[in-house]
Amino acid sequence: MEHLWTPWRSTYITGKTLSECIFCAALEGGNDKRDLVLYRGSHNFVLLNRFPYTSGHLMIAPNRHVCRLSEMEEAAANEMWRLARCVELIFTEVYRPDGVNLGMNLGEAAGAGIAAHLHLHILPRWNGDANFMTVVGNTRVMPELLEDTFAKLQPAFAAL
Ligand SMILES: [Zn+2]
């Protein structure tokens, strides 16, 4: 599990977006398709990970730029968990995975790529996908185009 959330980290670190928060940028961007924002709740929003570990890899982030769970308001924390449960159902319907990973890295020491803005990773998993990743080493497997992922998931979120 230790290396699970890190394949895209170096891209974020070496990328030019480091100076601004990608979550706040997506939230304020005004172009949900471009920014891969699937859903906007009252306190949180859902967006695809641009560097997915598997097809469907998405993130739930609070609208507020906070770095700790304890900084979230009760209502926001509750909504995040409610959305996580919705995502589980949506994954089941759209991707029929064998399992689902949920993960959160609080702080850089814990492996957060963007430590300043809390986010919950959720990704569908299939039997054997981790073995495949081990074989290919550092090569990122992207079995599906992000636009296709967005097109598949967006209707399910629109129905929430
Ligand atoms: Zn932010």
mmCIF file of C-alpha atoms and ligand atoms in Angstrom:
data_model
loop_
_atom_site.group_PDB
_atom_site.id
_atom_site.type_symbol
_atom_site.label_atom_id
_atom_site.label_comp_id
_atom_site.label_asym_id
_atom_site.label_seq_id
_atom_site.Cartn_x
_atom_site.Cartn_y
_atom_site.Cartn_z
ATOM 1 C CA MET A 1 0.000 0.000 0.000
ATOM 2 C CA GLU A 2 2.886 2.348 0.719
ATOM 3 C CA HIS A 3 3.627 3.204 -2.880
ATOM 4 C CA LEU A 4 0.043 3.130 -4.042
ATOM 5 C CA TRP A 5 -0.617 6.855 -4.022
ATOM 6 C CA THR A 6 2.724 8.051 -5.300
ATOM 7 C CA PRO A 7 3.026 7.347 -9.055
ATOM 8 C CA TRP A 8 1.828 10.818 -10.001
ATOM 9 C CA ARG A 9 3.588 12.628 -7.190
ATOM 10 C CA SER A 10 6.775 13.435 -9.054
ATOM 11 C CA THR A 11 4.718 14.878 -11.896
ATOM 12 C CA TYR A 12 3.002 17.246 -9.531
ATOM 13 C CA ILE A 13 6.270 18.187 -7.898
ATOM 14 C CA THR A 14 8.090 18.873 -11.144
ATOM 15 C CA GLY A 15 5.042 20.336 -12.861
ATOM 16 C CA LYS A 16 4.383 24.016 -13.185
ATOM 17 C CA THR A 17 1.201 23.862 -11.131
ATOM 18 C CA LEU A 18 3.030 23.613 -7.833
ATOM 19 C CA SER A 19 2.810 27.320 -7.096
ATOM 20 C CA GLU A 20 -0.977 27.220 -7.157
ATOM 21 C CA CYS A 21 -3.281 24.683 -5.570
ATOM 22 C CA ILE A 22 -4.714 22.401 -8.259
ATOM 23 C CA PHE A 23 -7.837 21.793 -6.190
ATOM 24 C CA CYS A 24 -8.610 25.472 -5.701
ATOM 25 C CA ALA A 25 -7.776 26.062 -9.368
ATOM 26 C CA ALA A 26 -10.257 23.377 -10.461
ATOM 27 C CA LEU A 27 -12.889 24.646 -8.065
ATOM 28 C CA GLU A 28 -12.603 28.193 -9.352
ATOM 29 C CA GLY A 29 -11.748 27.309 -12.955
ATOM 30 C CA GLY A 30 -15.285 27.516 -14.308
ATOM 31 C CA ASN A 31 -14.681 24.717 -16.823
ATOM 32 C CA ASP A 32 -15.600 21.416 -15.220
ATOM 33 C CA LYS A 33 -14.923 19.319 -18.303
ATOM 34 C CA ARG A 34 -11.439 20.718 -18.741
ATOM 35 C CA ASP A 35 -10.730 20.467 -15.025
ATOM 36 C CA LEU A 36 -12.328 17.001 -14.815
ATOM 37 C CA VAL A 37 -14.745 18.071 -12.082
ATOM 38 C CA LEU A 38 -17.505 15.468 -11.888
ATOM 39 C CA TYR A 39 -19.632 16.854 -9.109
ATOM 40 C CA ARG A 40 -20.040 19.895 -6.911
ATOM 41 C CA GLY A 41 -21.647 19.392 -3.537
ATOM 42 C CA SER A 42 -22.413 21.931 -0.831
ATOM 43 C CA HIS A 43 -19.037 21.522 0.897
ATOM 44 C CA ASN A 44 -16.986 19.215 -1.349
ATOM 45 C CA PHE A 45 -16.363 18.499 -4.983
ATOM 46 C CA VAL A 46 -15.370 15.389 -6.913
ATOM 47 C CA LEU A 47 -12.744 15.382 -9.646
ATOM 48 C CA LEU A 48 -10.776 12.858 -11.634
ATOM 49 C CA ASN A 49 -7.130 12.335 -10.873
ATOM 50 C CA ARG A 50 -5.167 13.515 -13.897
ATOM 51 C CA PHE A 51 -2.573 10.827 -13.193
ATOM 52 C CA PRO A 52 -4.778 7.836 -12.402
ATOM 53 C CA TYR A 53 -3.558 4.651 -10.837
ATOM 54 C CA THR A 54 -6.493 2.824 -12.402
ATOM 55 C CA SER A 55 -9.371 3.820 -14.660
ATOM 56 C CA GLY A 56 -11.914 5.783 -12.658
ATOM 57 C CA HIS A 57 -9.442 7.044 -10.050
ATOM 58 C CA LEU A 58 -11.078 10.121 -8.567
ATOM 59 C CA MET A 59 -10.737 12.395 -5.568
ATOM 60 C CA ILE A 60 -13.137 14.093 -3.202
ATOM 61 C CA ALA A 61 -11.871 17.413 -1.851
ATOM 62 C CA PRO A 62 -13.441 20.011 0.417
ATOM 63 C CA ASN A 63 -14.218 23.374 -1.134
ATOM 64 C CA ARG A 64 -12.217 24.985 1.643
ATOM 65 C CA HIS A 65 -8.434 24.941 1.333
ATOM 66 C CA VAL A 66 -7.663 22.979 4.497
ATOM 67 C CA CYS A 67 -4.952 20.395 5.106
ATOM 68 C CA ARG A 68 -6.324 18.510 8.106
ATOM 69 C CA LEU A 69 -9.440 16.464 8.684
ATOM 70 C CA SER A 70 -9.887 18.201 12.006
ATOM 71 C CA GLU A 71 -10.091 21.543 10.203
ATOM 72 C CA MET A 72 -13.153 20.453 8.260
ATOM 73 C CA GLU A 73 -16.526 21.537 9.509
ATOM 74 C CA GLU A 74 -18.780 18.739 10.684
ATOM 75 C CA ALA A 75 -21.164 19.184 7.757
ATOM 76 C CA ALA A 76 -18.306 19.079 5.268
ATOM 77 C CA ALA A 77 -16.829 15.926 6.792
ATOM 78 C CA ASN A 78 -20.230 14.261 6.743
ATOM 79 C CA GLU A 79 -20.777 15.184 3.141
ATOM 80 C CA MET A 80 -17.363 13.843 2.157
ATOM 81 C CA TRP A 81 -18.240 10.471 3.638
ATOM 82 C CA ARG A 82 -21.687 10.521 2.047
ATOM 83 C CA LEU A 83 -20.066 11.194 -1.333
ATOM 84 C CA ALA A 84 -17.578 8.375 -0.767
ATOM 85 C CA ARG A 85 -20.496 6.003 -0.302
ATOM 86 C CA CYS A 86 -22.082 7.320 -3.514
ATOM 87 C CA VAL A 87 -18.807 6.779 -5.362
ATOM 88 C CA GLU A 88 -18.707 3.165 -4.201
ATOM 89 C CA LEU A 89 -22.140 2.603 -5.743
ATOM 90 C CA ILE A 90 -21.262 4.472 -8.923
ATOM 91 C CA PHE A 91 -18.071 2.446 -9.365
ATOM 92 C CA THR A 92 -20.045 -0.767 -8.909
ATOM 93 C CA GLU A 93 -22.476 0.313 -11.589
ATOM 94 C CA VAL A 94 -20.006 1.763 -14.096
ATOM 95 C CA TYR A 95 -16.837 -0.305 -13.643
ATOM 96 C CA ARG A 96 -17.893 -3.473 -11.810
ATOM 97 C CA PRO A 97 -14.583 -3.628 -9.920
ATOM 98 C CA ASP A 98 -13.439 -6.478 -7.712
ATOM 99 C CA GLY A 99 -12.611 -3.988 -4.949
ATOM 100 C CA VAL A 100 -12.278 -0.307 -4.128
ATOM 101 C CA ASN A 101 -9.419 1.599 -2.459
ATOM 102 C CA LEU A 102 -10.004 4.707 -0.387
ATOM 103 C CA GLY A 103 -6.959 6.620 0.768
ATOM 104 C CA MET A 104 -5.881 9.871 2.282
ATOM 105 C CA ASN A 105 -2.350 11.136 2.868
ATOM 106 C CA LEU A 106 -2.214 13.896 5.443
ATOM 107 C CA GLY A 107 1.029 15.818 5.129
ATOM 108 C CA GLU A 108 4.025 15.399 2.863
ATOM 109 C CA ALA A 109 5.633 12.915 5.229
ATOM 110 C CA ALA A 110 2.610 10.700 4.683
ATOM 111 C CA GLY A 111 3.039 10.886 0.925
ATOM 112 C CA ALA A 112 0.644 13.642 -0.032
ATOM 113 C CA GLY A 113 1.417 15.084 -3.461
ATOM 114 C CA ILE A 114 -0.596 18.203 -2.651
ATOM 115 C CA ALA A 115 -0.391 18.380 1.116
ATOM 116 C CA ALA A 116 -1.991 21.779 1.555
ATOM 117 C CA HIS A 117 -5.450 20.796 0.316
ATOM 118 C CA LEU A 118 -7.046 17.708 1.798
ATOM 119 C CA HIS A 119 -8.322 15.077 -0.642
ATOM 120 C CA LEU A 120 -9.647 11.557 -0.498
ATOM 121 C CA HIS A 121 -8.539 9.199 -3.282
ATOM 122 C CA ILE A 122 -11.031 6.570 -4.369
ATOM 123 C CA LEU A 123 -10.270 4.076 -7.085
ATOM 124 C CA PRO A 124 -11.756 0.894 -8.423
ATOM 125 C CA ARG A 125 -9.532 -2.178 -8.355
ATOM 126 C CA TRP A 126 -9.551 -5.410 -10.281
ATOM 127 C CA ASN A 127 -7.971 -8.715 -9.468
ATOM 128 C CA GLY A 128 -4.445 -8.710 -10.838
ATOM 129 C CA ASP A 129 -4.042 -4.991 -11.549
ATOM 130 C CA ALA A 130 -1.425 -4.529 -8.799
ATOM 131 C CA ASN A 131 0.574 -7.451 -10.143
ATOM 132 C CA PHE A 132 0.579 -5.808 -13.531
ATOM 133 C CA MET A 133 1.843 -2.558 -12.025
ATOM 134 C CA THR A 134 4.668 -4.442 -10.340
ATOM 135 C CA VAL A 135 5.727 -5.952 -13.623
ATOM 136 C CA VAL A 136 5.805 -2.677 -15.490
ATOM 137 C CA GLY A 137 7.573 -0.837 -12.679
ATOM 138 C CA ASN A 138 7.535 2.893 -13.111
ATOM 139 C CA THR A 139 5.420 2.885 -16.230
ATOM 140 C CA ARG A 140 2.030 4.315 -15.493
ATOM 141 C CA VAL A 141 -0.793 2.213 -16.811
ATOM 142 C CA MET A 142 -3.596 4.266 -18.269
ATOM 143 C CA PRO A 143 -6.041 1.794 -19.757
ATOM 144 C CA GLU A 144 -8.660 4.425 -20.474
ATOM 145 C CA LEU A 145 -8.536 8.020 -21.685
ATOM 146 C CA LEU A 146 -9.510 10.608 -19.092
ATOM 147 C CA GLU A 147 -12.200 11.997 -21.387
ATOM 148 C CA ASP A 148 -13.737 8.539 -21.618
ATOM 149 C CA THR A 149 -13.645 8.133 -17.854
ATOM 150 C CA PHE A 150 -15.291 11.518 -17.454
ATOM 151 C CA ALA A 151 -17.993 10.666 -19.992
ATOM 152 C CA LYS A 152 -18.737 7.385 -18.239
ATOM 153 C CA LEU A 153 -18.922 8.749 -14.710
ATOM 154 C CA GLN A 154 -20.415 12.186 -15.229
ATOM 155 C CA PRO A 155 -24.029 11.015 -15.899
ATOM 156 C CA ALA A 156 -24.013 9.013 -12.677
ATOM 157 C CA PHE A 157 -22.967 12.075 -10.689
ATOM 158 C CA ALA A 158 -25.460 14.266 -12.501
ATOM 159 C CA ALA A 159 -28.167 11.943 -11.188
ATOM 160 C CA LEU A 160 -27.121 12.399 -7.541
HETATM 161 ZN ZN ZN B 1 -6.605 24.536 -2.342
#
